Coordinates of C-alpha atoms in Angstrom, one line a residue:
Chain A
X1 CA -93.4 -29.7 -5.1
X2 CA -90.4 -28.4 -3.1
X3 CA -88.3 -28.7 -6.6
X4 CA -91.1 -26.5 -7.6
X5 CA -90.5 -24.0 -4.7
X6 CA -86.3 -24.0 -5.4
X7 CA -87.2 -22.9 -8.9
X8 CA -89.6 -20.5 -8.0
X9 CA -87.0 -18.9 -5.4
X10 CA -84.3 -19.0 -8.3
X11 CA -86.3 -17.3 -10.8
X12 CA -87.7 -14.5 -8.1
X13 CA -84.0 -14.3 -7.1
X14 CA -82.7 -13.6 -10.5
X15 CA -86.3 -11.0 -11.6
X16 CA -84.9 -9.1 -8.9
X17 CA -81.1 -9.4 -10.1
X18 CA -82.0 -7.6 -13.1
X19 CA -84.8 -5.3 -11.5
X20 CA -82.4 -4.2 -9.8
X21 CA -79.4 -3.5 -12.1
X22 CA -81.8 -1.9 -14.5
X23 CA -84.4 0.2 -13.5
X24 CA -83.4 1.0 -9.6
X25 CA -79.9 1.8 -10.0
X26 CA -79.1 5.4 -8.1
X27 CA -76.7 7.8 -7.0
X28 CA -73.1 7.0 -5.4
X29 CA -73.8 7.4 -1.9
X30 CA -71.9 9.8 -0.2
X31 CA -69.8 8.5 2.9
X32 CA -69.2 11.1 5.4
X33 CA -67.5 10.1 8.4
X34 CA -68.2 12.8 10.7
X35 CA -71.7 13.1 11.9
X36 CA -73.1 16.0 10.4
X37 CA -75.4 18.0 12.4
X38 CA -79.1 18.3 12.8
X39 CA -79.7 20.7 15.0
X40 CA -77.5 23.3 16.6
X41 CA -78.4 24.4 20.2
X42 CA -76.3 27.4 20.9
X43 CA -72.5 25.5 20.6
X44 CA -74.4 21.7 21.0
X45 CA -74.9 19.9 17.6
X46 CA -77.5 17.6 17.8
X47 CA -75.8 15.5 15.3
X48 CA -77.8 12.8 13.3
X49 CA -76.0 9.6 15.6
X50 CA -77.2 11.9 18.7
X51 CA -81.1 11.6 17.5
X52 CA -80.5 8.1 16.6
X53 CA -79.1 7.3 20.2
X54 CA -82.5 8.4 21.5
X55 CA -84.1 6.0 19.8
X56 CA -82.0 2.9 20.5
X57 CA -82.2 4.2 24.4
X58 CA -86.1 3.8 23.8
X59 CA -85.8 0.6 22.2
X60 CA -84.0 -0.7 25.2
X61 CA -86.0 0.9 28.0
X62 CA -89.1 -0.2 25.6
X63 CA -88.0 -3.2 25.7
X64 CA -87.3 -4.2 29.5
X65 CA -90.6 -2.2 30.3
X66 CA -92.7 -4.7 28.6
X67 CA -90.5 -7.5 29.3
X68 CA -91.1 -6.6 33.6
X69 CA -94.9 -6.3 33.4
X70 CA -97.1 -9.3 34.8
X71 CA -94.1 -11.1 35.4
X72 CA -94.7 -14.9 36.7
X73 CA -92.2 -17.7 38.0
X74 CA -92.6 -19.6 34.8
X75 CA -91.5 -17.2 32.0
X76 CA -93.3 -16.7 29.0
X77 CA -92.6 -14.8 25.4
X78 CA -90.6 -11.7 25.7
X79 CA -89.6 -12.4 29.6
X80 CA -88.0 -16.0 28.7
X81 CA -86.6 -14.4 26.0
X82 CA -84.8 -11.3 28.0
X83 CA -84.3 -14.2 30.8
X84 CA -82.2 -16.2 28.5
X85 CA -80.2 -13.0 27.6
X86 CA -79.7 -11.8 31.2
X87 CA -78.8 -15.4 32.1
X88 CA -76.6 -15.9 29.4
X89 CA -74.7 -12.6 29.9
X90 CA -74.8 -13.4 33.9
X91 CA -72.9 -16.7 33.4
X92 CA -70.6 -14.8 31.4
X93 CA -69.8 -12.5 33.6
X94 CA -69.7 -15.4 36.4
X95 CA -67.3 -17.7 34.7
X96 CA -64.9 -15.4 34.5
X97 CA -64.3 -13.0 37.3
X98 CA -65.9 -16.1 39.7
X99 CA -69.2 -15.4 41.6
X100 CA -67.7 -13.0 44.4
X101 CA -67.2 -10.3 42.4
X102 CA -69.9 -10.9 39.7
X103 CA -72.9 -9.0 40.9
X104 CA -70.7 -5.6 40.9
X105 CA -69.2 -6.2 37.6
X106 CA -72.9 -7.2 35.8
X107 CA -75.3 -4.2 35.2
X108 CA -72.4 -2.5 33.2
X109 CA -71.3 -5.5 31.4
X110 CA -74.7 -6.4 30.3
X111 CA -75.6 -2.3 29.7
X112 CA -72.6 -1.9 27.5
X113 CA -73.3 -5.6 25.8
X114 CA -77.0 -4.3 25.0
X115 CA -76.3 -1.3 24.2
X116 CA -74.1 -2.1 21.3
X117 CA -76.2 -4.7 20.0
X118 CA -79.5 -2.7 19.5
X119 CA -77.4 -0.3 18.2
X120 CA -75.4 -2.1 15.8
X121 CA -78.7 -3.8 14.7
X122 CA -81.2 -1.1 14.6
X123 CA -78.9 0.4 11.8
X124 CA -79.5 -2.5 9.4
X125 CA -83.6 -1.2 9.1
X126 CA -84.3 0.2 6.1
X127 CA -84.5 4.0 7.1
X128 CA -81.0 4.4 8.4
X129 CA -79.0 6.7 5.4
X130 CA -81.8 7.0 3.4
X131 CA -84.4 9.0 4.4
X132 CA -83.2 12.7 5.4
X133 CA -82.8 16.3 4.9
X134 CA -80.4 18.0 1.9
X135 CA -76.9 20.1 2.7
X136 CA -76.7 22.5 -0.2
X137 CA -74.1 22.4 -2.0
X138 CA -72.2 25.9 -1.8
X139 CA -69.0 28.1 -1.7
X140 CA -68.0 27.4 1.3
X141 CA -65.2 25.0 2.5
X142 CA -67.3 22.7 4.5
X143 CA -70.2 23.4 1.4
X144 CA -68.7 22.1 -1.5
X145 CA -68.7 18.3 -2.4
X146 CA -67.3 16.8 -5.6
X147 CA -70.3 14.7 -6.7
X148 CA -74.4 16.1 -5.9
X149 CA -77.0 14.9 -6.6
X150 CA -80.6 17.0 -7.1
X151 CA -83.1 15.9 -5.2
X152 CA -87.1 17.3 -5.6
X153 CA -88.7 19.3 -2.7
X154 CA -91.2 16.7 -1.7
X155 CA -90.3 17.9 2.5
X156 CA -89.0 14.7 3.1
X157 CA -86.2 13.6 1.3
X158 CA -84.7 10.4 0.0
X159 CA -82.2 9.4 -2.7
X160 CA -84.7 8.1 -5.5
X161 CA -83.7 5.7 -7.9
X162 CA -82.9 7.1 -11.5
X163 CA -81.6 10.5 -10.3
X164 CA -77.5 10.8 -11.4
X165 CA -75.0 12.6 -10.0
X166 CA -73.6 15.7 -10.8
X167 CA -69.7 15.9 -10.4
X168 CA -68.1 19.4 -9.8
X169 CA -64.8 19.7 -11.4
X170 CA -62.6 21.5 -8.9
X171 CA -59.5 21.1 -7.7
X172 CA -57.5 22.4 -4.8
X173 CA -54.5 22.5 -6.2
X174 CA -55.4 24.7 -8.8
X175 CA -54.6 27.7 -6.1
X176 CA -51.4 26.6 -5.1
X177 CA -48.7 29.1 -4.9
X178 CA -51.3 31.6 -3.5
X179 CA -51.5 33.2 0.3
X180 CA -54.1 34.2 2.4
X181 CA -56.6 36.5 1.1
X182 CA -56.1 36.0 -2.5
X183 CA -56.1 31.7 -2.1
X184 CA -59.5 32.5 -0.1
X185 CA -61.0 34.6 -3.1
X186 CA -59.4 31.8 -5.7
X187 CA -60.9 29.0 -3.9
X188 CA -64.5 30.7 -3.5
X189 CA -64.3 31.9 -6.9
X190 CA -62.9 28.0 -8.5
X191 CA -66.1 26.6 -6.7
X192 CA -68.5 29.1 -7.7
X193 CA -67.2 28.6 -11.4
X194 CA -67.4 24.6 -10.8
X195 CA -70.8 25.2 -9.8
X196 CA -72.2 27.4 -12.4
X197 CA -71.0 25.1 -15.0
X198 CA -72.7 22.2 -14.0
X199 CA -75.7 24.2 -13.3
X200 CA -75.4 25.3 -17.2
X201 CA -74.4 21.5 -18.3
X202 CA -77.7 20.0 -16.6
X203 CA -80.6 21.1 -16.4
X204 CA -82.0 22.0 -13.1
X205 CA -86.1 22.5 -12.0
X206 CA -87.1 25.3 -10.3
X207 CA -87.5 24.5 -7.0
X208 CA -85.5 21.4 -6.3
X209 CA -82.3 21.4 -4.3
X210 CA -78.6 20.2 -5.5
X211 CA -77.1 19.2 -2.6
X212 CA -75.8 15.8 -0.5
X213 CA -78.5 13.9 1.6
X214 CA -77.8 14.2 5.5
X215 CA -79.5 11.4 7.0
X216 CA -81.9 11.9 10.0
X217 CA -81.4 8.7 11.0
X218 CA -77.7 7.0 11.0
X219 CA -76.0 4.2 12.9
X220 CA -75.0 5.1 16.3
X221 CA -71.7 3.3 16.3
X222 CA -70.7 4.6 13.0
X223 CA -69.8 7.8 15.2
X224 CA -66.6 8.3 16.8
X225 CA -67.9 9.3 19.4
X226 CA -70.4 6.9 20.7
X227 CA -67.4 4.3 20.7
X228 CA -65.1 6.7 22.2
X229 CA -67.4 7.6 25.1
X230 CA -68.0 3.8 25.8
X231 CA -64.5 2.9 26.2
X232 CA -64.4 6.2 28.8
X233 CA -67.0 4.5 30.8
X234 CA -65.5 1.1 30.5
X235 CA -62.2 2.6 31.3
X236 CA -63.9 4.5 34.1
X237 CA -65.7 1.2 35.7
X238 CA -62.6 -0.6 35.2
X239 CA -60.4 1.6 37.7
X240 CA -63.5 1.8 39.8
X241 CA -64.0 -1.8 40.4
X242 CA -60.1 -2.1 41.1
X243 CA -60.4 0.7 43.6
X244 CA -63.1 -0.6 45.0
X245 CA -62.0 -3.9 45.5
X246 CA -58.4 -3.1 46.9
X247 CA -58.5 0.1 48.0
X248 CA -56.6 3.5 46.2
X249 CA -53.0 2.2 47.8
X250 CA -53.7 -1.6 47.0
X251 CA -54.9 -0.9 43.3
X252 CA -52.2 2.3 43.0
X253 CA -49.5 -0.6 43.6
X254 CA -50.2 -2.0 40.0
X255 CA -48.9 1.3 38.5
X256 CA -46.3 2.2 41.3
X257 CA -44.6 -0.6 42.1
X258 CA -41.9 0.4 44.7
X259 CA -42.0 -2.7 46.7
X260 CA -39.2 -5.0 46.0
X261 CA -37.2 -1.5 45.1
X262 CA -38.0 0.1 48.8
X263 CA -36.5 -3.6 50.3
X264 CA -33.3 -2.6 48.5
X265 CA -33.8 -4.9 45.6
X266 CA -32.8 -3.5 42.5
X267 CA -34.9 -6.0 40.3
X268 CA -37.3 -3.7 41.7
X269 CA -36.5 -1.3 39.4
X270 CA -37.8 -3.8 36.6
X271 CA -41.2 -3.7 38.4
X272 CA -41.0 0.4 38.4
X273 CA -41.1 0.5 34.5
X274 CA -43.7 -2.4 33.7
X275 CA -45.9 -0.2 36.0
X276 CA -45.0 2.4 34.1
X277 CA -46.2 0.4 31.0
X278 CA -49.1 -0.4 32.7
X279 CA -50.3 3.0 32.9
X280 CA -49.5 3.5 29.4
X281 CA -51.3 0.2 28.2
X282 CA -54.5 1.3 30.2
X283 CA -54.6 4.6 28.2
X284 CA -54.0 2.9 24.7
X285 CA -56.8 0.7 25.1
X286 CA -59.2 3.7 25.5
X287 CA -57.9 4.0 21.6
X288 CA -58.0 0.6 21.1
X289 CA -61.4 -0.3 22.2
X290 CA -62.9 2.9 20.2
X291 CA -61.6 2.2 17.0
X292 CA -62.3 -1.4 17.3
X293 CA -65.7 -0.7 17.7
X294 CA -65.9 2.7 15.4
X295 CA -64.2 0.8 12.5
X296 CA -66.0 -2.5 12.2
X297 CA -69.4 -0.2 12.1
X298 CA -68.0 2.2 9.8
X299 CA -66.9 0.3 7.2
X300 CA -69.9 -2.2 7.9
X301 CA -72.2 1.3 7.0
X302 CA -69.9 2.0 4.0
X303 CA -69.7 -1.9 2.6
X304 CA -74.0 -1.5 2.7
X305 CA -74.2 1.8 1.2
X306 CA -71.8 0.5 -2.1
X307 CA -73.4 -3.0 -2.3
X308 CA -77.0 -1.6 -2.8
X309 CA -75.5 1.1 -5.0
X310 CA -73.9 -1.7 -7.1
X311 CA -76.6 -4.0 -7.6
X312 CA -79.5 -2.7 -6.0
X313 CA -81.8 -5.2 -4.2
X314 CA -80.0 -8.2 -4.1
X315 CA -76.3 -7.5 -3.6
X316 CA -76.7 -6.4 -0.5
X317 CA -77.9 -9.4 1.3
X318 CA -75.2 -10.9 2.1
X319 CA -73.9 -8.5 3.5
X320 CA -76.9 -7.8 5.6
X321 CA -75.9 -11.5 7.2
X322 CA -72.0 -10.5 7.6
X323 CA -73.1 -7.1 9.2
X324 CA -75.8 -9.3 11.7
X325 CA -72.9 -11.2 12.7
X326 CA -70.5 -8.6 13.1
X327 CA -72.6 -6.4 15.0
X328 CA -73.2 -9.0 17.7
X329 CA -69.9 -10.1 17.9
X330 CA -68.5 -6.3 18.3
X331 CA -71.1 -5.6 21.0
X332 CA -69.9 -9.2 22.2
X333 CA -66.0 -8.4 22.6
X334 CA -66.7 -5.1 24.1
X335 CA -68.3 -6.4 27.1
X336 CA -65.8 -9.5 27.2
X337 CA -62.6 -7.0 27.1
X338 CA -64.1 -4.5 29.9
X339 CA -64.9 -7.9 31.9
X340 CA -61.3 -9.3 31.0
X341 CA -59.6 -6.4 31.9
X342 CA -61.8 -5.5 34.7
X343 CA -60.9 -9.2 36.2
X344 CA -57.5 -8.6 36.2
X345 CA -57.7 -5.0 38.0
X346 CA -59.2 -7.1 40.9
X347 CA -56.9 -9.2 41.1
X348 CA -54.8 -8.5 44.3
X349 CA -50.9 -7.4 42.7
X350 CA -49.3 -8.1 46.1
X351 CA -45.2 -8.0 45.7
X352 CA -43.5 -11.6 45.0
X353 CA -40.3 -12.4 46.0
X354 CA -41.5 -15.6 46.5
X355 CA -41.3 -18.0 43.1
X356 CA -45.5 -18.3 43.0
X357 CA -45.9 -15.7 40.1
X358 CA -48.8 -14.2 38.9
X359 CA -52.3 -15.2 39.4
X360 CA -53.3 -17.9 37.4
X361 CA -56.6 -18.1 35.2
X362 CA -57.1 -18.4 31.5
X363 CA -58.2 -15.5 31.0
X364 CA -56.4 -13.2 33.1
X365 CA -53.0 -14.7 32.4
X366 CA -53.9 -14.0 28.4
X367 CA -54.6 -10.5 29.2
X368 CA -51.4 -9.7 30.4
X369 CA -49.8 -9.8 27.4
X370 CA -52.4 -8.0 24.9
X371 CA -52.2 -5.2 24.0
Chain B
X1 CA -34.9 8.7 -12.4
X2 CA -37.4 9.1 -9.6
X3 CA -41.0 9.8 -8.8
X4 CA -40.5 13.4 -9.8
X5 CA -39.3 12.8 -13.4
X6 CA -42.2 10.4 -14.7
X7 CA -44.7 12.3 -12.5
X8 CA -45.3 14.2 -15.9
X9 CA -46.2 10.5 -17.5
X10 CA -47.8 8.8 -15.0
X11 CA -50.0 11.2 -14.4
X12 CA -49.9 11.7 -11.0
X13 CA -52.2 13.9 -9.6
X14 CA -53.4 15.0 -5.7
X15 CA -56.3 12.6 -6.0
X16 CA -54.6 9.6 -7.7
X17 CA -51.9 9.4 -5.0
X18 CA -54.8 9.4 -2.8
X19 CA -56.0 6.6 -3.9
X20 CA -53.1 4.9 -4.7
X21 CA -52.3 5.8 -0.7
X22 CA -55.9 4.3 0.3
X23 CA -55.6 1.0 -1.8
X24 CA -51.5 0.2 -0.3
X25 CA -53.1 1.5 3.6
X26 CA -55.4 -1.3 3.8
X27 CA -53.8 -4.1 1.1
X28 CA -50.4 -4.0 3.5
X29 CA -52.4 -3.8 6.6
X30 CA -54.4 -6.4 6.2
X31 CA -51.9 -9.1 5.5
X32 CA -50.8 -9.6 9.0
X33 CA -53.8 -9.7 10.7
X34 CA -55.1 -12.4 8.5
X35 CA -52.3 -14.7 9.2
X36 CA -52.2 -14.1 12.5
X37 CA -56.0 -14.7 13.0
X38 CA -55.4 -17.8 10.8
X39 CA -52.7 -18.8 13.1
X40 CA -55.1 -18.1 16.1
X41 CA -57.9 -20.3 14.6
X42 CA -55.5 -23.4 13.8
X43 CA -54.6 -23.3 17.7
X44 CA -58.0 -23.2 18.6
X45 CA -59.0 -26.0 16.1
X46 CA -56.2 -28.3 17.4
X47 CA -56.9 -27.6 20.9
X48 CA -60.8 -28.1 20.2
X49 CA -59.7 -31.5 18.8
X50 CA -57.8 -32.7 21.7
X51 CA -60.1 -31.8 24.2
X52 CA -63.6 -31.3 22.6
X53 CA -65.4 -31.3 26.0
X54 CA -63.4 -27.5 26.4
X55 CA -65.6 -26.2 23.8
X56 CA -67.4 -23.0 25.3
X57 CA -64.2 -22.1 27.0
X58 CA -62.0 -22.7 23.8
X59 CA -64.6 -20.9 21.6
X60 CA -64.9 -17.7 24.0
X61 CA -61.1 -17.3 24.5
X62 CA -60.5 -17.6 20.3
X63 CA -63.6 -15.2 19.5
X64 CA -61.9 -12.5 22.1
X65 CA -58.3 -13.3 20.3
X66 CA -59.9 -12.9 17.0
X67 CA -61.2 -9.3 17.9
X68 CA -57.6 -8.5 19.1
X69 CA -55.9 -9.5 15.7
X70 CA -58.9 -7.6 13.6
X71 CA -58.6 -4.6 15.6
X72 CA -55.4 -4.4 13.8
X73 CA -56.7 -4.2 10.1
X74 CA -59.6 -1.7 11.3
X75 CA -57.1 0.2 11.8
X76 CA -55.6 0.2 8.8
X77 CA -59.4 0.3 7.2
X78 CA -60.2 3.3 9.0
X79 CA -57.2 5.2 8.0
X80 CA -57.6 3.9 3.8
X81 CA -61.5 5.4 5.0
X82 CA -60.1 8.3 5.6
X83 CA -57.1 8.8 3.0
X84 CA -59.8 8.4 0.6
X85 CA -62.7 9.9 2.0
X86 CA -61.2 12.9 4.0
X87 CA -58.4 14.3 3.0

């Protein structure tokens, strides 16, 4: 019987293949990397990742709400499960910075840890860059896109299988060599043309909109800016807890580190410069730790979007599994990097003339020379 | 006998360099990361197999390493996203 069942999943497997490739091909999707608007509020866009981040925020407070009602001392369903997490993220946080400074360090560990994972997971469901509203396609710079698509005014829209797109034939070089005004009116004028004769080529019904699809709903992380502001706040806790912990003058020595050069030693100088560096390294990371995060999710968004346009319902699943793993692991290193680095900013960086060195620790030893 | 003179033959046009730009951004920069996270994984391996009662602390030091040595090719993805998506 179960050679019967491998069959069965084979042959469903390969229907679906060529379903697929045949009747439910669409579309190339159009990657945009900066989140495009939904709403403007006076200056504020409400951009599409903005909306979305409402709803992973009520995931997570949904979440912990009915994890925390009727709670008993043995744990059952969803509070053993959110007991394992918290446990797992609390001996985390534990085995590395050591149990004394552990309770400070936690909540934003395990905030940014969740965080990232809902987020990074709740863009796998189905509605994320599908289902949304259309951007006309126009004269404008900020209007006009190479390859649209016509979509029918149903209110709702959604890129339907079957529809093709329509490429505009415009280039900007065509208006080199002209200034100002006149490269304004050529450019308008090349896109307008562009437009009219693909409007002529195919026909168009009355009452349906050429345009690109801008997604209501679309991954939080795929935004510059959700990563960006994360590292801020992890940069931001980082120099807290080192402040903290040792005081302004006591975690101010790790960046100007006069010591040994005040006692007339000029190796001291040597210690003036790799605080220098110090400072330096603590800004790059804010880069570092965005784009990390910002890149894996973008091109996590773009590799989905191309594998269901390439072979519609299978291709993508695969993918779906590397983008699982990926997501976790990026929410993962996030947390581990604001731990690691806030581990080592409270650690005491008292002078040395003595031969002892630096404080020892896997971890914190390793971080030194990153980045 | 440069770029300039067989530009006329090849072809090359704004959005073809683009691309050309985009496939060479992420093709060159993601050479070094993978040997370097291959390098990183051998290490761990060999360490794992010395010492196999070390595995949480092995596995959760290489998985941070890894992240380090991608970061380096999202970086280079993001800017081949861009070259060809953007600009």
């Amino acid at each position: 019987m179960s050679q019967f069942r491998t069959v069965a999943i084979v042959v469903a497997f390969l229907v679906l293949l060529g379903v697929g490739f045949l009747f439910l091909q669409g579309p190339k999707p159009h990657v945009e990397i900066k989140a495009e608007p939904l709403w403007t509020i006076g200056f504020f866009e409400i951009t599409n990742t903005l909306f979305t981040t409402i709803f992973v925020t009520i995931t997570i407070l949904g979440i912990a709400i009915f994890a925390t009602r009727k709670m008993s001392y043995i744990p059952d369903g969803l509070q053993n499960a959110m007991e394992a997490v918290i446990e797992f993220l609390y001996n985390l946080v534990e085995n590395t910075v050591g149990p004394k400074h552990a309770p400070m360090m936690f909540p934003a560990i395990a905030t940014i840890f969740l965080f990232v994972i809902v987020a990074n997971w709740m863009a796998l469901l189905p509605i994320f860059n599908a289902i949304g509203k259309i951007e006309e396609v126009g004269v404008e710079e900020d209007q006009f896109f190479h390859e649209v698509v016509e979509f029918q005014d149903v209110g709702v829209f959604a890129v339907v299988p079957g529809s093709e797109e329509i490429e505009l034939h415009f280039e900007e070089s065509e208006c080199d060599g002209l200034e100002g005004e006149a490269k304004e009116e050529c450019l308008v004028e090349g896109r307008a043309h562009a437009i009219e004769e693909a409007a002529a080529e195919t026909d168009i019904d009355e009452g349906s909109k050429v345009g690109i699809l801008l997604p209501f709903f679309r991954g939080v992380n795929t935004d510059l800016m959700s990563p960006l502001s994360l590292a801020i706040a992890s940069a931001i806790f980082v120099e807290w807890w080192g402040i903290s912990t040792l005081g302004f003058i006591g975690y101010g020595k790790r960046f100007v580190n006069v010591g040994r050069l005040a006692r007339g030693n000029p190796m001291g100088l040597i210690d003036f410069f790799v605080g220098i560096l110090e400072f330096i390294a603590e800004v790059a990371r804010l880069i570092s730790f965005s784009f990390r995060l910002f890149g894996n999710m973008l091109a996590g968004e773009i590799l989905l979007l191309m594998m269901t346009f390439l072979i519609p319902l299978m291709l993508a699943i695969p993918f779906y599994g590397l983008e699982l793993f990926v997501g976790a692991i990026q929410a993962f290193v996030f947390a581990m990097l604001t731990l690691v680095f806030g581990a080592l900013a409270v650690t005491s960086h008292d002078d040395h003339d003595e031969e002892h060195g630096h404080q020892s620790g896997g971890e914190v030893a390793a971080a030194h020379q990153v980045e | 006998m440069d770029i300039v003179t067989f530009a006329p033959l090849l072809e090359l046009t704004d959005d073809s360099m683009r691309f050309i730009g985009a496939g060479i951004a992420i093709g060159l920069g993601g050479f070094a990361p993978a040997i370097g996270i291959g390098w990183l994984v051998s290490k761990a391996m060999e360490a794992l197999g010395r010492n196999p009662e070390a595995q949480p602390v092995i596995q959760t030091n290489m998985i941070l390493g890894i992240a380090f040595a991608e970061a380096i090719a999202i970086y280079a993805l993001v800017v081949a996203v861009m070259i060809g998506f953007v600009f």
